[in-house]
Amino acid sequence: MKITLGGRAGSGKSTIAKFLAEKYHLKHYSTGDMMREIAMGMGYTIEAFSSVTPEEIDRKVDERTEKIGKTEDNFIFDSRLAFHFIPDAIKVFLDVSYEEGARRIFLKPRKSEGKAETEEELAQRNKERWETDRKRYIQRYNLDLEKRENYDAYIDTTKQTMEEVIREVERIISSLRKA
């Protein structure tokens, strides 16, 4: 089983991917983890890094993602672009409002995210980062992350608990595996 989870910051991608990986005994991959490791190693926060990411680093991550998709079977990939590089995966997009995403992240901050003084500041930074990345992907790949037809399922997590989202993702996985 191959699953990709894409979505906005704070939508629950990492939390849900980790839960499903454990429940279904899947290997968990995360482009965010790969990028955070590279960014922190170079002394950047992920926000600063996303605006200066060299094409070479994107290419390395893309190649690794594509290789995993071609050589492995039982995994879940928490990534904005994995759906593109692993076309035979079950592709799920998790959406969230910038405000709710910021609230969730503010409650459980990561060292690599950079400190925000307020949820509003974090929401604005998340919006700017999303738009920067979205434009980069359109230019580089001619690929718009917001097109729903790129995914097998699109879930707005804004007003749902993680438990509700997990149940919905599991229902989608179950129905697509039987199809």
Coordinates of N, CA and C in Angstrom, one line a residue:
M1 N 0.8 -1.2 0.0 CA 0.0 0.0 0.0 C 0.9 1.2 0.0
K2 N 0.6 2.2 -0.9 CA 1.3 3.4 -1.0 C 0.3 4.5 -0.8
I3 N 0.6 5.4 0.1 CA -0.2 6.5 0.4 C 0.6 7.8 0.5
T4 N 0.0 8.9 -0.1 CA 0.7 10.2 0.0 C -0.3 11.1 0.7
L5 N 0.2 11.9 1.7 CA -0.6 12.9 2.4 C 0.0 14.2 2.1
G6 N -0.7 15.1 1.4 CA -0.3 16.4 1.1 C -1.2 17.4 1.9
G7 N -0.8 18.7 1.9 CA -1.7 19.6 2.6 C -0.9 20.8 3.1
R8 N -1.7 21.7 3.7 CA -1.1 23.0 4.3 C -0.5 22.7 5.6
A9 N 0.3 23.7 6.1 CA 0.9 23.6 7.4 C -0.2 23.6 8.5
G10 N -0.1 22.6 9.4 CA -1.1 22.5 10.5 C -2.3 21.7 10.1
S11 N -2.3 21.1 9.0 CA -3.5 20.4 8.5 C -3.6 19.0 9.2
G12 N -2.5 18.5 9.8 CA -2.5 17.2 10.4 C -1.7 16.2 9.7
K13 N -1.0 16.6 8.6 CA -0.3 15.6 7.8 C 0.6 14.7 8.6
S14 N 1.5 15.3 9.4 CA 2.5 14.5 10.1 C 1.9 13.7 11.2
T15 N 0.9 14.2 11.9 CA 0.3 13.5 13.0 C -0.5 12.3 12.4
I16 N -1.2 12.5 11.4 CA -2.0 11.4 10.7 C -1.1 10.4 10.1
A17 N 0.0 10.9 9.4 CA 0.9 9.9 8.7 C 1.6 9.0 9.8
K18 N 2.0 9.6 10.9 CA 2.6 8.8 11.9 C 1.7 7.8 12.5
F19 N 0.4 8.2 12.8 CA -0.6 7.3 13.3 C -0.9 6.1 12.4
L20 N -1.1 6.4 11.1 CA -1.4 5.4 10.1 C -0.2 4.5 9.8
A21 N 1.0 5.1 9.9 CA 2.2 4.2 9.7 C 2.3 3.2 10.8
E22 N 2.0 3.6 12.0 CA 2.1 2.6 13.1 C 0.9 1.6 13.0
K23 N -0.3 2.1 12.8 CA -1.4 1.2 12.7 C -1.3 0.1 11.6
Y24 N -0.9 0.6 10.4 CA -0.8 -0.3 9.3 C 0.6 -0.9 9.0
H25 N 1.5 -0.7 9.9 CA 2.9 -1.1 9.8 C 3.5 -0.7 8.5
L26 N 3.4 0.6 8.2 CA 3.9 1.2 7.0 C 5.2 2.0 7.4
K27 N 6.1 2.1 6.5 CA 7.3 3.0 6.6 C 6.8 4.4 6.4
H28 N 7.2 5.3 7.3 CA 6.8 6.7 7.2 C 7.9 7.5 6.6
Y29 N 7.6 8.2 5.5 CA 8.6 9.2 5.0 C 8.0 10.6 5.0
S30 N 8.8 11.6 5.2 CA 8.3 13.0 5.2 C 9.3 13.9 4.5
T31 N 8.8 14.5 3.5 CA 9.6 15.5 2.8 C 10.0 16.7 3.7
G32 N 9.0 17.0 4.6 CA 9.3 18.1 5.6 C 10.4 17.7 6.5
D33 N 10.5 16.5 6.9 CA 11.6 16.1 7.8 C 12.9 16.2 7.0
M34 N 12.9 15.7 5.7 CA 14.1 15.8 4.9 C 14.6 17.3 4.8
M35 N 13.6 18.1 4.5 CA 13.9 19.6 4.3 C 14.4 20.2 5.6
R36 N 13.7 19.9 6.7 CA 14.1 20.4 8.0 C 15.5 20.1 8.4
E37 N 15.8 18.8 8.1 CA 17.2 18.3 8.4 C 18.2 19.1 7.6
I38 N 18.0 19.3 6.3 CA 18.9 20.1 5.5 C 18.9 21.5 5.9
A39 N 17.7 22.1 6.2 CA 17.7 23.6 6.6 C 18.4 23.8 7.9
M40 N 18.1 23.0 8.9 CA 18.8 23.1 10.2 C 20.3 22.9 10.1
G41 N 20.7 22.0 9.3 CA 22.1 21.8 9.0 C 22.8 23.0 8.4
M42 N 22.0 23.8 7.7 CA 22.6 25.0 7.1 C 22.3 26.2 7.9
G43 N 21.7 26.0 9.0 CA 21.4 27.2 9.9 C 20.2 28.0 9.6
Y44 N 19.2 27.5 8.8 CA 18.0 28.2 8.4 C 16.8 27.6 9.2
T45 N 15.8 28.5 9.3 CA 14.5 28.0 9.7 C 13.9 27.5 8.4
I46 N 12.8 26.7 8.5 CA 12.2 26.1 7.3 C 11.6 27.3 6.4
E47 N 11.0 28.3 7.1 CA 10.5 29.4 6.3 C 11.5 30.1 5.5
A48 N 12.6 30.5 6.1 CA 13.7 31.1 5.4 C 14.3 30.2 4.3
F49 N 14.4 29.0 4.6 CA 14.9 28.0 3.7 C 14.0 27.8 2.4
S50 N 12.7 27.9 2.6 CA 11.8 27.6 1.5 C 11.9 28.7 0.5
S51 N 12.3 29.9 0.9 CA 12.4 31.0 -0.1 C 13.8 31.0 -0.8
V52 N 14.7 30.2 -0.4 CA 16.0 30.2 -1.0 C 16.5 28.8 -1.4
T53 N 15.6 27.9 -1.4 CA 15.9 26.5 -1.7 C 16.5 26.4 -3.1
P54 N 17.7 25.9 -3.3 CA 18.2 25.8 -4.6 C 17.5 24.6 -5.3
E55 N 17.4 24.8 -6.6 CA 16.8 23.7 -7.5 C 17.5 22.4 -7.3
E56 N 18.7 22.4 -7.0 CA 19.5 21.1 -6.8 C 18.9 20.3 -5.6
I57 N 18.6 21.0 -4.5 CA 18.1 20.4 -3.3 C 16.7 19.8 -3.6
D58 N 15.8 20.6 -4.3 CA 14.5 20.1 -4.7 C 14.7 18.9 -5.6
R59 N 15.6 18.9 -6.5 CA 15.8 17.8 -7.4 C 16.2 16.5 -6.6
K60 N 17.1 16.7 -5.6 CA 17.5 15.5 -4.8 C 16.3 14.9 -4.1
V61 N 15.5 15.8 -3.5 CA 14.4 15.3 -2.7 C 13.4 14.6 -3.7
D62 N 13.2 15.2 -4.9 CA 12.3 14.6 -5.9 C 12.8 13.3 -6.3
E63 N 14.0 13.2 -6.6 CA 14.6 11.9 -7.1 C 14.5 10.8 -6.0
R64 N 14.7 11.2 -4.7 CA 14.6 10.2 -3.7 C 13.1 9.8 -3.5
T65 N 12.2 10.7 -3.6 CA 10.8 10.4 -3.5 C 10.3 9.5 -4.6
E66 N 10.7 9.8 -5.8 CA 10.4 9.0 -7.0 C 11.0 7.6 -6.8
K67 N 12.2 7.5 -6.4 CA 12.9 6.2 -6.2 C 12.1 5.3 -5.1
I68 N 11.7 5.9 -4.0 CA 10.9 5.2 -3.0 C 9.6 4.7 -3.6
G69 N 9.0 5.5 -4.4 CA 7.7 5.1 -5.1 C 7.9 4.0 -6.0
K70 N 9.0 3.9 -6.7 CA 9.3 2.8 -7.6 C 9.8 1.5 -7.0
T71 N 10.5 1.7 -5.9 CA 11.2 0.5 -5.3 C 10.6 -0.1 -4.0
E72 N 9.6 0.7 -3.4 CA 9.0 0.2 -2.2 C 7.5 0.1 -2.3
D73 N 6.9 -0.6 -1.4 CA 5.5 -0.8 -1.5 C 4.7 -0.3 -0.3
N74 N 5.1 -0.6 0.9 CA 4.3 -0.3 2.1 C 4.8 0.9 2.8
F75 N 4.3 2.1 2.4 CA 4.7 3.3 3.0 C 3.6 4.4 3.0
I76 N 3.8 5.4 3.8 CA 3.0 6.6 3.8 C 4.0 7.7 3.7
F77 N 3.7 8.7 2.8 CA 4.6 9.8 2.5 C 3.9 11.1 2.8
D78 N 4.4 11.8 3.8 CA 3.9 13.1 4.2 C 4.7 14.1 3.4
S79 N 4.0 14.6 2.3 CA 4.7 15.5 1.4 C 3.8 16.2 0.5
R80 N 4.1 17.5 0.2 CA 3.3 18.2 -0.7 C 3.3 17.7 -2.2
L81 N 4.5 17.2 -2.6 CA 4.7 16.8 -4.0 C 4.7 15.3 -4.2
A82 N 4.7 14.4 -3.2 CA 4.8 13.0 -3.4 C 3.7 12.5 -4.3
F83 N 2.5 13.0 -4.3 CA 1.5 12.6 -5.2 C 1.9 12.6 -6.6
H84 N 2.7 13.6 -7.0 CA 3.2 13.8 -8.3 C 4.2 12.8 -8.7
F85 N 5.1 12.4 -7.8 CA 6.2 11.5 -8.1 C 5.8 10.1 -7.8
I86 N 4.7 9.8 -7.2 CA 4.3 8.4 -6.9 C 2.8 8.3 -7.4
P87 N 2.6 8.3 -8.7 CA 1.3 8.3 -9.3 C 0.4 7.1 -8.9
D88 N 1.0 6.0 -8.5 CA 0.1 4.8 -8.2 C -0.2 4.8 -6.7
A89 N 0.0 5.8 -6.0 CA -0.3 5.9 -4.6 C -1.8 6.3 -4.4
I90 N -2.3 6.1 -3.2 CA -3.6 6.7 -2.8 C -3.2 8.1 -2.4
K91 N -3.8 9.1 -3.0 CA -3.3 10.5 -2.8 C -4.4 11.3 -2.1
V92 N -4.0 11.8 -0.9 CA -5.0 12.5 0.0 C -4.4 13.9 0.2
F93 N -5.3 14.9 0.1 CA -4.9 16.3 0.4 C -5.7 16.7 1.7
L94 N -4.9 17.3 2.6 CA -5.5 17.7 3.9 C -5.5 19.3 3.9
D95 N -6.6 19.9 3.9 CA -6.6 21.4 3.9 C -7.0 21.9 5.3
V96 N -6.6 23.1 5.5 CA -6.9 23.7 6.8 C -6.9 25.3 6.6
S97 N -7.7 26.0 7.3 CA -7.5 27.5 7.2 C -6.2 27.9 7.8
Y98 N -5.6 29.0 7.3 CA -4.3 29.4 7.8 C -4.4 29.7 9.3
E99 N -5.6 30.2 9.8 CA -5.7 30.5 11.2 C -5.7 29.3 12.0
E100 N -6.5 28.3 11.6 CA -6.6 27.0 12.4 C -5.2 26.3 12.3
G101 N -4.6 26.3 11.2 CA -3.3 25.6 11.1 C -2.3 26.3 12.0
A102 N -2.3 27.6 12.1 CA -1.4 28.4 13.0 C -1.7 28.0 14.4
R103 N -3.0 28.0 14.8 CA -3.4 27.6 16.2 C -2.8 26.3 16.6
R104 N -2.9 25.3 15.7 CA -2.4 23.9 16.0 C -0.9 23.9 16.1
I105 N -0.2 24.6 15.2 CA 1.2 24.7 15.2 C 1.7 25.4 16.5
F106 N 1.0 26.5 16.8 CA 1.4 27.3 17.9 C 1.3 26.5 19.2
L107 N 0.4 25.6 19.3 CA 0.2 24.7 20.5 C 1.4 23.7 20.6
K108 N 1.9 23.3 19.4 CA 3.0 22.3 19.4 C 4.1 22.7 18.4
P109 N 4.8 23.8 18.8 CA 5.8 24.3 17.9 C 7.0 23.4 17.6
R110 N 7.6 23.4 16.4 CA 8.8 22.7 16.1 C 10.0 23.7 16.1
K111 N 11.1 23.2 16.5 CA 12.3 24.1 16.5 C 12.6 24.7 15.2
S112 N 12.4 23.9 14.1 CA 12.7 24.3 12.8 C 11.8 25.4 12.2
E113 N 10.6 25.5 12.8 CA 9.6 26.4 12.3 C 9.9 27.9 12.5
G114 N 10.7 28.2 13.5 CA 11.0 29.6 13.8 C 9.9 30.1 14.7
K115 N 10.3 30.9 15.7 CA 9.3 31.3 16.8 C 8.4 32.4 16.2
A116 N 7.2 32.3 16.5 CA 6.2 33.4 16.2 C 5.7 33.9 17.5
E117 N 5.5 35.2 17.5 CA 5.0 35.8 18.8 C 3.5 35.6 19.0
T118 N 2.7 35.5 17.8 CA 1.3 35.3 17.9 C 0.8 34.3 16.9
E119 N -0.4 33.8 17.1 CA -1.0 32.9 16.1 C -1.2 33.7 14.8
E120 N -1.6 35.0 14.9 CA -1.8 35.7 13.7 C -0.5 35.9 12.8
E121 N 0.6 36.1 13.5 CA 1.9 36.2 12.8 C 2.2 34.9 12.1
L122 N 2.0 33.8 12.8 CA 2.2 32.4 12.3 C 1.3 32.1 11.1
A123 N 0.0 32.5 11.2 CA -0.9 32.3 10.1 C -0.4 33.1 8.9
Q124 N 0.0 34.3 9.0 CA 0.5 35.1 7.9 C 1.8 34.4 7.3
R125 N 2.7 34.0 8.2 CA 3.9 33.3 7.7 C 3.6 32.0 6.9
N126 N 2.6 31.3 7.4 CA 2.2 30.0 6.8 C 1.6 30.3 5.4
K127 N 0.8 31.4 5.3 CA 0.2 31.8 4.0 C 1.3 32.2 3.1
E128 N 2.2 33.0 3.5 CA 3.3 33.4 2.6 C 4.2 32.2 2.2
R129 N 4.4 31.3 3.1 CA 5.2 30.1 2.7 C 4.5 29.3 1.7
W130 N 3.2 29.1 1.9 CA 2.4 28.3 1.0 C 2.4 28.9 -0.4
E131 N 2.2 30.2 -0.5 CA 2.2 30.9 -1.8 C 3.5 30.9 -2.4
T132 N 4.6 31.0 -1.7 CA 6.0 30.9 -2.2 C 6.2 29.5 -2.8
D133 N 5.9 28.5 -2.0 CA 6.0 27.1 -2.5 C 5.1 26.8 -3.7
R134 N 3.9 27.3 -3.6 CA 2.9 27.0 -4.7 C 3.4 27.6 -6.0
K135 N 3.9 28.8 -5.9 CA 4.4 29.5 -7.2 C 5.6 28.7 -7.7
R136 N 6.5 28.3 -6.8 CA 7.7 27.6 -7.2 C 7.3 26.3 -7.9
Y137 N 6.3 25.6 -7.4 CA 5.9 24.3 -8.0 C 5.3 24.5 -9.3
I138 N 4.5 25.6 -9.4 CA 3.9 25.9 -10.7 C 5.0 26.2 -11.8
Q139 N 6.0 27.0 -11.4 CA 7.1 27.3 -12.3 C 7.9 26.1 -12.6
R140 N 8.3 25.4 -11.6 CA 9.2 24.3 -11.8 C 8.6 23.0 -12.4
Y141 N 7.4 22.7 -12.0 CA 6.7 21.5 -12.4 C 5.4 21.7 -13.2
N142 N 5.0 22.9 -13.4 CA 3.7 23.2 -14.0 C 2.6 22.4 -13.3
L143 N 2.7 22.5 -11.9 CA 1.8 21.8 -11.0 C 1.2 22.7 -10.0
D144 N -0.1 22.7 -9.9 CA -0.8 23.5 -8.9 C -1.3 22.6 -7.8
L145 N -0.7 22.8 -6.6 CA -1.1 22.0 -5.4 C -2.6 22.1 -5.1
E146 N -3.2 23.2 -5.5 CA -4.6 23.4 -5.0 C -5.6 22.8 -6.0
K147 N -5.2 22.2 -7.1 CA -6.1 21.5 -8.0 C -6.6 20.2 -7.4
R148 N -7.9 20.1 -7.0 CA -8.4 18.9 -6.4 C -8.3 17.7 -7.2
E149 N -8.3 17.8 -8.5 CA -8.2 16.6 -9.4 C -6.8 15.9 -9.3
N150 N -5.8 16.6 -8.6 CA -4.5 15.9 -8.4 C -4.6 14.8 -7.4
Y151 N -5.7 14.7 -6.6 CA -5.8 13.9 -5.5 C -7.0 12.9 -5.6
D152 N -6.9 11.8 -4.9 CA -8.0 10.9 -4.8 C -9.1 11.4 -3.8
A153 N -8.6 12.1 -2.8 CA -9.5 12.7 -1.8 C -9.0 14.0 -1.3
Y154 N -9.9 14.9 -1.0 CA -9.6 16.2 -0.5 C -10.4 16.4 0.8
I155 N -9.7 16.6 1.9 CA -10.4 16.7 3.2 C -10.1 18.1 3.9
D156 N -11.1 18.9 4.2 CA -10.9 20.1 4.9 C -10.9 19.7 6.4
T157 N -9.8 19.9 7.1 CA -9.6 19.5 8.5 C -9.9 20.6 9.5
T158 N -10.2 21.8 9.0 CA -10.3 23.0 9.8 C -11.2 22.8 11.0
K159 N -12.4 22.2 10.8 CA -13.4 22.0 11.9 C -13.5 20.6 12.4
Q160 N -12.5 19.8 12.1 CA -12.5 18.4 12.6 C -11.4 18.1 13.6
T161 N -11.7 17.2 14.4 CA -10.6 16.7 15.3 C -9.7 15.8 14.6
M162 N -8.5 15.5 15.1 CA -7.6 14.6 14.4 C -8.3 13.2 14.3
E163 N -9.0 12.8 15.4 CA -9.7 11.5 15.3 C -10.7 11.4 14.2
E164 N -11.4 12.5 14.0 CA -12.4 12.5 12.9 C -11.7 12.4 11.5
V165 N -10.6 13.1 11.4 CA -9.8 13.1 10.1 C -9.2 11.8 9.9
I166 N -8.7 11.2 10.9 CA -8.1 9.8 10.8 C -9.2 8.8 10.3
R167 N -10.3 8.9 10.9 CA -11.4 8.0 10.5 C -11.8 8.2 9.0
E168 N -11.8 9.5 8.6 CA -12.2 9.8 7.2 C -11.1 9.3 6.3
V169 N -9.8 9.5 6.6 CA -8.7 9.0 5.8 C -8.7 7.5 5.7
E170 N -9.0 6.8 6.8 CA -9.1 5.3 6.9 C -10.2 4.8 6.0
R171 N -11.3 5.5 6.0 CA -12.5 5.1 5.2 C -12.1 5.3 3.7
I172 N -11.4 6.4 3.3 CA -11.0 6.6 2.0 C -10.0 5.5 1.5
I173 N -9.0 5.2 2.4 CA -8.0 4.2 2.0 C -8.7 2.9 1.8
S174 N -9.6 2.5 2.7 CA -10.4 1.2 2.6 C -11.1 1.2 1.3
S175 N -11.8 2.2 1.0 CA -12.7 2.2 -0.3 C -11.8 2.2 -1.5
L176 N -10.7 2.9 -1.5 CA -9.8 2.9 -2.7 C -9.0 1.6 -2.9
R177 N -8.7 0.9 -1.8 CA -8.0 -0.3 -1.9 C -8.9 -1.4 -2.5
K178 N -10.2 -1.3 -2.2 CA -11.2 -2.3 -2.8 C -11.5 -2.0 -4.2
A179 N -11.3 -0.7 -4.7 CA -11.7 -0.3 -6.0 C -10.9 -1.0 -7.1

